[in-house]
Coordinates of C-alpha atoms and ligand atoms in Angstrom, one line a residue:
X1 CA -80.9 32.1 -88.3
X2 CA -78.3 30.2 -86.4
X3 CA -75.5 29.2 -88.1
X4 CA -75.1 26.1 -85.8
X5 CA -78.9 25.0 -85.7
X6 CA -79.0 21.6 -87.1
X7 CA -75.2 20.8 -87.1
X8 CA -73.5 17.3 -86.3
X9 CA -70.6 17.2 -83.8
X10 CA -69.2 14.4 -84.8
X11 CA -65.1 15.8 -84.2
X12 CA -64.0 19.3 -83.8
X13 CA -63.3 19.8 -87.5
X14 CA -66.9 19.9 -87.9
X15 CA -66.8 23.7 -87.0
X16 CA -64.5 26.6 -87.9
X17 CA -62.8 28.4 -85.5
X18 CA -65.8 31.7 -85.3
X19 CA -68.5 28.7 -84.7
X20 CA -65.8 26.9 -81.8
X21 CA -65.5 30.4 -80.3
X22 CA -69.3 31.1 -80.5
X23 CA -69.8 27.4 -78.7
X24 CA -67.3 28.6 -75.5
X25 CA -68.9 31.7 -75.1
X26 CA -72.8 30.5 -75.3
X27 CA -71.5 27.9 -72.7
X28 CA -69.9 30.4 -71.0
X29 CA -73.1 32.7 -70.7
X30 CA -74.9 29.5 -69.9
X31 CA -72.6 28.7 -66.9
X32 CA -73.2 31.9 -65.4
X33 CA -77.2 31.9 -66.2
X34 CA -77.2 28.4 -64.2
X35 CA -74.9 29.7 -61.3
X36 CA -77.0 33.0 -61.2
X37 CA -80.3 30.8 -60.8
X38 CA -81.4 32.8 -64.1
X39 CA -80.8 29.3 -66.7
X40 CA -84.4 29.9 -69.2
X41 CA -85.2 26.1 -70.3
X42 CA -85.1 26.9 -74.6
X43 CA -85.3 23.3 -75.0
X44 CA -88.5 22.1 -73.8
X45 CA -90.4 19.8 -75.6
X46 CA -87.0 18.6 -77.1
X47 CA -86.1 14.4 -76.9
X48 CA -82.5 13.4 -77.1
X49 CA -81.5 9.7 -77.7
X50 CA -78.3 9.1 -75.6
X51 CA -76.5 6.1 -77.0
X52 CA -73.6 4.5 -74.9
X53 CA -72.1 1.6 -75.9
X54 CA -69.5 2.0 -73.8
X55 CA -69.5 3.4 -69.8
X56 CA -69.6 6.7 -68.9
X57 CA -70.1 9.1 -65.6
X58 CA -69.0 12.4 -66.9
X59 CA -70.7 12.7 -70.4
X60 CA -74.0 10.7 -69.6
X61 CA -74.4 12.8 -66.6
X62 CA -73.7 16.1 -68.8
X63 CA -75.9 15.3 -71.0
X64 CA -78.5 14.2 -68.9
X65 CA -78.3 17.3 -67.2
X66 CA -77.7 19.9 -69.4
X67 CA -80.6 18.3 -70.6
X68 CA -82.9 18.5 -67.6
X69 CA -81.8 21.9 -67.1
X70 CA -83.2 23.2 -70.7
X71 CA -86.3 21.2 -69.9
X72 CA -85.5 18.4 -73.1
X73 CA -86.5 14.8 -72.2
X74 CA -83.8 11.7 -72.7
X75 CA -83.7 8.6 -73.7
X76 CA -80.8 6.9 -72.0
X77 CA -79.9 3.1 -74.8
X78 CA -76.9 1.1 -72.5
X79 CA -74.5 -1.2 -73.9
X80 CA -76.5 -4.0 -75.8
X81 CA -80.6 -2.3 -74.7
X82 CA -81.2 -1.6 -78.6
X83 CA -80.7 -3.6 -81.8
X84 CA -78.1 -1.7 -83.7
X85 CA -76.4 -3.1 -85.8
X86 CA -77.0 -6.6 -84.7
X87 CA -80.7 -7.5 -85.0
X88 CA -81.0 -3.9 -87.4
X89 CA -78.6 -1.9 -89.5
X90 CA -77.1 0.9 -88.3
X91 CA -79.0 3.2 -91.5
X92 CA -82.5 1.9 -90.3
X93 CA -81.7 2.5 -86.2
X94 CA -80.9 6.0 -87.6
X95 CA -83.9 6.7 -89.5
X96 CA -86.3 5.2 -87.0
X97 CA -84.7 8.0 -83.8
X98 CA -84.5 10.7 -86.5
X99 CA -88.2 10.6 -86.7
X100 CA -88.8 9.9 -83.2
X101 CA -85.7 12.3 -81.2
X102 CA -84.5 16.0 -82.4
X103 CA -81.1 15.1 -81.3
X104 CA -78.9 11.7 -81.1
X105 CA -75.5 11.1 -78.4
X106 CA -73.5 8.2 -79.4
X107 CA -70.2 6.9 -77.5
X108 CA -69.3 4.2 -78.9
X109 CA -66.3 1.9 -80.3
X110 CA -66.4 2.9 -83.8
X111 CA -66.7 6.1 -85.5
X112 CA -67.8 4.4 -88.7
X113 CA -71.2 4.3 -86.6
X114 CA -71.4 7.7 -85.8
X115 CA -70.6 8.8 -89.3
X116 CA -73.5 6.5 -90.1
X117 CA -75.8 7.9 -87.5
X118 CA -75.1 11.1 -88.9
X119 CA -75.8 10.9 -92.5
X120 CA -79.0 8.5 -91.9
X121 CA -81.0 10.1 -89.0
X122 CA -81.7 13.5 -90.1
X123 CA -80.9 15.3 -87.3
X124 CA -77.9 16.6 -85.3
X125 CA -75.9 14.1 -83.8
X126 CA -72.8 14.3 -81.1
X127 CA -70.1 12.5 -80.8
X128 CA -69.9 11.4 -77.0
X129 CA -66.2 9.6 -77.5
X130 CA -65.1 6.8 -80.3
X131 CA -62.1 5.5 -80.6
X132 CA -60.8 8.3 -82.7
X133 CA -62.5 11.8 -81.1
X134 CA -64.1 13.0 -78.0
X135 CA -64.9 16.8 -79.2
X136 CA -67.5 17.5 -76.0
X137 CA -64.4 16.9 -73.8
X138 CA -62.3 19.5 -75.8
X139 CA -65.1 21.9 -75.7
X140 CA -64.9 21.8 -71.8
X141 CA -61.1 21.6 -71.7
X142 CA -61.0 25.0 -73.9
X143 CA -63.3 26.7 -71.5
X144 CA -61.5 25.6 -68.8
X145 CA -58.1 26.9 -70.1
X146 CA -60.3 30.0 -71.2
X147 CA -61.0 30.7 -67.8
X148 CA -57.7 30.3 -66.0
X149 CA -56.4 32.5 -68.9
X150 CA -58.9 35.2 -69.8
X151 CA -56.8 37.7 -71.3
X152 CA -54.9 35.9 -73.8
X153 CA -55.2 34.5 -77.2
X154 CA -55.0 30.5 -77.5
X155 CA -51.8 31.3 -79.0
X156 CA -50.1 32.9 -76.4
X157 CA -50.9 29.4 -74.1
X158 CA -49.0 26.4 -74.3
X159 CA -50.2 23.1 -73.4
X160 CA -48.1 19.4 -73.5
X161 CA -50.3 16.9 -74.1
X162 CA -48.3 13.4 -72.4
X163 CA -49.0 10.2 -73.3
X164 CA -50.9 8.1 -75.4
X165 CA -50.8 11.0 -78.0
X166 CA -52.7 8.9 -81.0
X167 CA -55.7 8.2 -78.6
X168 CA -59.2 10.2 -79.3
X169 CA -57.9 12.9 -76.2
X170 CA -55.0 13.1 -78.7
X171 CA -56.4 13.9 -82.1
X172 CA -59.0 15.9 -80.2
X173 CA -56.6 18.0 -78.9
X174 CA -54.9 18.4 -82.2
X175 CA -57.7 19.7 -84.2
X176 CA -58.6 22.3 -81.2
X177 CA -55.1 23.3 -81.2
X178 CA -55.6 23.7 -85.4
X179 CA -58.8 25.5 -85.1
X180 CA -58.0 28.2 -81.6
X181 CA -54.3 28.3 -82.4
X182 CA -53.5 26.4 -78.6
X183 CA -49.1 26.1 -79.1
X184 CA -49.3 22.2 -78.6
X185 CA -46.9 19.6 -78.0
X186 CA -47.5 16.3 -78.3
X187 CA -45.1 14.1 -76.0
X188 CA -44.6 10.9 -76.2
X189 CA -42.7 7.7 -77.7
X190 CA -42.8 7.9 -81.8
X191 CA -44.8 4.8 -81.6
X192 CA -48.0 6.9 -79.9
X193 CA -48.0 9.5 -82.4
X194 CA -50.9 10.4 -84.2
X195 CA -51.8 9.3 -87.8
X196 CA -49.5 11.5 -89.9
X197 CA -53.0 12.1 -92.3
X198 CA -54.7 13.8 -89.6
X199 CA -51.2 15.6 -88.2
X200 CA -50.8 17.1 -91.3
X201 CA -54.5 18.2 -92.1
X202 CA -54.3 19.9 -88.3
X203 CA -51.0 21.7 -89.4
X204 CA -52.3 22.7 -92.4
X205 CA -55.2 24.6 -90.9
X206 CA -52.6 25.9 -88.6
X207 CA -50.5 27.5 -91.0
X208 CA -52.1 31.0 -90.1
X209 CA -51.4 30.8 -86.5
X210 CA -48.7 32.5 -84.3
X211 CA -48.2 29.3 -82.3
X212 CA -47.2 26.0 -83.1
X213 CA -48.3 22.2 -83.1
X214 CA -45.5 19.5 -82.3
X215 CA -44.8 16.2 -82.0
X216 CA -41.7 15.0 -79.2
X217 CA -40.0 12.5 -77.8
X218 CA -38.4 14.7 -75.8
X219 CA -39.5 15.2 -72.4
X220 CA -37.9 18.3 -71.4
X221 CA -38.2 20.2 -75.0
X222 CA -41.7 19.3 -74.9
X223 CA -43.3 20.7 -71.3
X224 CA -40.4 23.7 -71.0
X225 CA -42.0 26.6 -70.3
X226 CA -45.7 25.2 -70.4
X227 CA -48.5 26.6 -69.4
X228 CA -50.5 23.4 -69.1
X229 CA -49.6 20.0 -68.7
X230 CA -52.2 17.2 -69.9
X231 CA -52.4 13.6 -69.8
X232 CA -55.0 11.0 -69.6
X233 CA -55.5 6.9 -69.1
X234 CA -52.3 4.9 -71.2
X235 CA -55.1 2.4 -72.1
X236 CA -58.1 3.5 -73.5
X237 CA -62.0 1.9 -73.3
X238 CA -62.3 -1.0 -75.6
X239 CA -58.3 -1.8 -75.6
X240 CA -57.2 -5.2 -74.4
X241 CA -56.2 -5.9 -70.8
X242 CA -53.3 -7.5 -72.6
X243 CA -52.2 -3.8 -74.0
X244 CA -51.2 -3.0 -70.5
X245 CA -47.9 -4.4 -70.6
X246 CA -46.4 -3.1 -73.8
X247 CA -48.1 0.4 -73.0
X248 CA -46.1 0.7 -69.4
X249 CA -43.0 -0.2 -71.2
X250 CA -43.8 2.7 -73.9
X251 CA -45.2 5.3 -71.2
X252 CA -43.5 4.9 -68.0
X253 CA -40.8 7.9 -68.6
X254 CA -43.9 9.8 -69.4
X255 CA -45.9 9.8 -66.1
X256 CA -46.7 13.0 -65.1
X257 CA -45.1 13.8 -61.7
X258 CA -43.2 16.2 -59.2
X259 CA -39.7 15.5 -61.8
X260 CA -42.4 16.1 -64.9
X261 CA -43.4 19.6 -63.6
X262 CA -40.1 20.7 -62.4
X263 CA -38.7 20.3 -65.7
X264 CA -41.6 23.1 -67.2
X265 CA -39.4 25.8 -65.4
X266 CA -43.0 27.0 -64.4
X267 CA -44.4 27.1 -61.0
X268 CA -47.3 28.1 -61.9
X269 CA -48.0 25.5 -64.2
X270 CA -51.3 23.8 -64.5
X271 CA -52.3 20.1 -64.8
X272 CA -55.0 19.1 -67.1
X273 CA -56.9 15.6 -67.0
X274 CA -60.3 14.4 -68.9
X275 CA -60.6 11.8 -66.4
X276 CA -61.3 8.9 -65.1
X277 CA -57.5 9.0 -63.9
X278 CA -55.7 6.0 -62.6
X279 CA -54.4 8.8 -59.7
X280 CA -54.7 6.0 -56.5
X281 CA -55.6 2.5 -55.8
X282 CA -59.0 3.6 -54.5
X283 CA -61.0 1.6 -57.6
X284 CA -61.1 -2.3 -59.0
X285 CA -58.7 -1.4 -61.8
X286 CA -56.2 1.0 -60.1
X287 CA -56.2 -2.0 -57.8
X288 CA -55.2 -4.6 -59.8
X289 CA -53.5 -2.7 -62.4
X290 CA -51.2 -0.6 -60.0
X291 CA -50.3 -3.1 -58.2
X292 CA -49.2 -5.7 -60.8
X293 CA -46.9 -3.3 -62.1
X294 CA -45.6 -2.1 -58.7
X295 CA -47.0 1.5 -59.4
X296 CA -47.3 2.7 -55.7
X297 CA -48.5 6.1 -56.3
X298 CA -50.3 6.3 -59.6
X299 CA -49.9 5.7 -63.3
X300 CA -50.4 7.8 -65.9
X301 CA -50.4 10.7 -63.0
X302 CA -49.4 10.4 -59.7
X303 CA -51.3 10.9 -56.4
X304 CA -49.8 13.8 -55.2
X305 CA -49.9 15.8 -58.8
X306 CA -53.1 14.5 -59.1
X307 CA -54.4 15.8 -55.3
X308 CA -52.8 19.1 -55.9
X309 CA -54.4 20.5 -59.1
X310 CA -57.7 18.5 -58.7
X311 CA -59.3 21.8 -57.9
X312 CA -59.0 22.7 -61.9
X313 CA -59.3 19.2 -62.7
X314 CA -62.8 19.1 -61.7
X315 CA -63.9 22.2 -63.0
X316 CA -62.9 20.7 -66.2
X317 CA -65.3 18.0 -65.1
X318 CA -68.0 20.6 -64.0
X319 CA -67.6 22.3 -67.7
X320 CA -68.5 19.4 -69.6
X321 CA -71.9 20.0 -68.3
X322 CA -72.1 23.6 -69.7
X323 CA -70.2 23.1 -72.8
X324 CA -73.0 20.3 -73.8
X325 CA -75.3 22.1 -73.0
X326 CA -73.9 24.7 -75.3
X327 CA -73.6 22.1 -78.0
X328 CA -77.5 21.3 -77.7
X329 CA -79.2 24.7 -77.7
X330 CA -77.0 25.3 -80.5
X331 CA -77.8 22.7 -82.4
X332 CA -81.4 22.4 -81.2
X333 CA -82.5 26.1 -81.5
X334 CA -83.2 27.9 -84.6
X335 CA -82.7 31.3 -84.0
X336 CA -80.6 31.9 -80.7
X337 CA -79.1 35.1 -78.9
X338 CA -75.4 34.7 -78.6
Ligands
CP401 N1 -64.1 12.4 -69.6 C1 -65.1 11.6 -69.9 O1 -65.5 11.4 -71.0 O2 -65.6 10.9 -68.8 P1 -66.7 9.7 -68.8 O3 -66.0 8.5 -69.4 O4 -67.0 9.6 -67.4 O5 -67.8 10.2 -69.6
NVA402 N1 -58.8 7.9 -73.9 C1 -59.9 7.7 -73.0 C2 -60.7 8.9 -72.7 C3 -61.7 8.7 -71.6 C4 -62.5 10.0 -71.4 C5 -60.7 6.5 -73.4 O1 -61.1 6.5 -74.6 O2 -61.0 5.6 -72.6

């Protein structure tokens, strides 16, 4: 039987690091199956409940897709289309699409729900992004770094993650680094460190490790010598507008640009980003946000960063797809060939 068949993703912790491994390399095999036109739907008959409270163009399409391509139906519930937790408490929602869907998405503001979801529903359930985690995005982050870097351990590979470090890309990151071993920096003001709870559980499953997880203020300790520089949004769904301010004042050294990457003593150094980025002024928010604060050529990243590594940055994009996938026939499949 499949060790994985039945199992909640509800944060990366959920898994050990042979199970994380065995999730990269199924989505690896199913990449290649899809690209080679030889992808065998093992999921038909399947429904999956996708729950999004809050918007999404990256994981709904995944999901959708991935999906589609394993010949599972979907259900897609937007922001406010179902009663939970207003009109009907979370436990009965669950119980009603346990008996009705094999598997249940949720992205959503609070991870109390998921947790909920979880224990209720009676089936697997993944965690799409809360405030606290977005494991599916780590998934196709670590295949992505997999692939640049086929030959060497996690260990051997380090990554600065710059930023809003305490965010759900940020505690993410921490417990992939805990579980594969990734040496990971975390850079940013103390303020937007992560809870010291979860820090402390992440180093402690670390302890085996060649490598290291850290936490800077220091721009140049933290990216010299990189391998990988990531960052994402300095305001997260479901924050304030009103946040903005504060969070410029906080992040503003940290912006990662040509003066960032220079000081990595790496040329070859790569730039990670979950996305959406705030990269240009080309959308409603970038608009308005860029140009109150007089940022001409990005925010958290800047344009010409941005345009220059956007070739891996979208295949991180593209990998959410297979690592999902991954996730459901996983989950989904009682007995599966790995
Ligand atoms: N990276 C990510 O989760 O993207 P979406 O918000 O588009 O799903
Ligand atoms: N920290 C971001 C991640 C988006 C994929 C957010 O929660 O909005």
């Amino acid at each position: 039987m499949n060790d994985l068949y039945q199992r909640d993703c509800l944060r990366l912790l959920d898994f050990n690091s042979k199970e994380l491994k065995k999730i990269i390399f199924l989505a690896q095999k199913l990449k290649q199956n899809k690209k080679n036109h030889q992808e065998i739907p093992l999921l038909k008959r399947k429904n999956i409940a996708l729950i999004f409270e809050k918007e999404s163009t990256r994981t709904r399409c995944s999901f959708e897709v991935a999906a589609f391509d394993q010949g599972a139906n979907v259900t897609y519930l937007g922001p406010g289309s179902t009663h939970l937790g207003k009109k009907e408490s979370i436990q009965d929602t669950a119980k009603v699409l346990g008996r009705l869907y094999d598997g249940i998405q949720y992205r959503g503001h609070c991870h109390k729900t998921i947790e909920t979801l979880a224990k209720y529903s009676q089936v697997p359930v993944w965690n799409g992004l809360t405030e606290k985690f977005h494991p599916t995005q780590l998934l196709a982050d670590l295949l992505t770094i997999k692939e640049i870097f086929p030959n060497k351990k996690f260990h051997e590979i380090k990554c600065a993650y710059v930023g809003d470090t305490r965010n759900n890309m940020g505690n993410s990151l921490l417990e992939a680094a805990s579980l594969t071993g990734l040496d990971l920096r975390l850079v940013s003001p103390k303020e937007c460190w992560p809870d010291k709870k979860l820090f402390r559980l992440c180093q402690e499953k670390y302890k085996n490790k060649k490598g290291k997880i850290t936490c800077t203020e220091n721009i140049l300790t933290g990216v010299k010598n990189v391998d990988f520089i990531y960052t994402d949004v300095w305001v997260s769904m479901g924050e304030p507008e009103e946040i903005w301010e504060k969070r410029i004042e906080l992040l503003s050294a940290y912006q990662v640009n040509a003066s960032m990457l220079n000081l990595t003593n790496n040329n070859k150094v790569k730039v990670l980003h979950c996305l959406p980025a705030l990269h240009d002024q080309k959308t409603i928010i970038g608009q308005s946000i860029l140009k109150k604060y007089g940022f001409e050529n990005g925010m958290e990243i800047t344009d010409d960063i941005f345009q220059k590594h956007e070739q891996i940055i979208f295949e991180q994009a593209e990998n959410r797809l297979h690592t999902i996938k991954a996730i459901l026939v996983s989950s989904l499949l009682k007995t599966i060939d790995f």
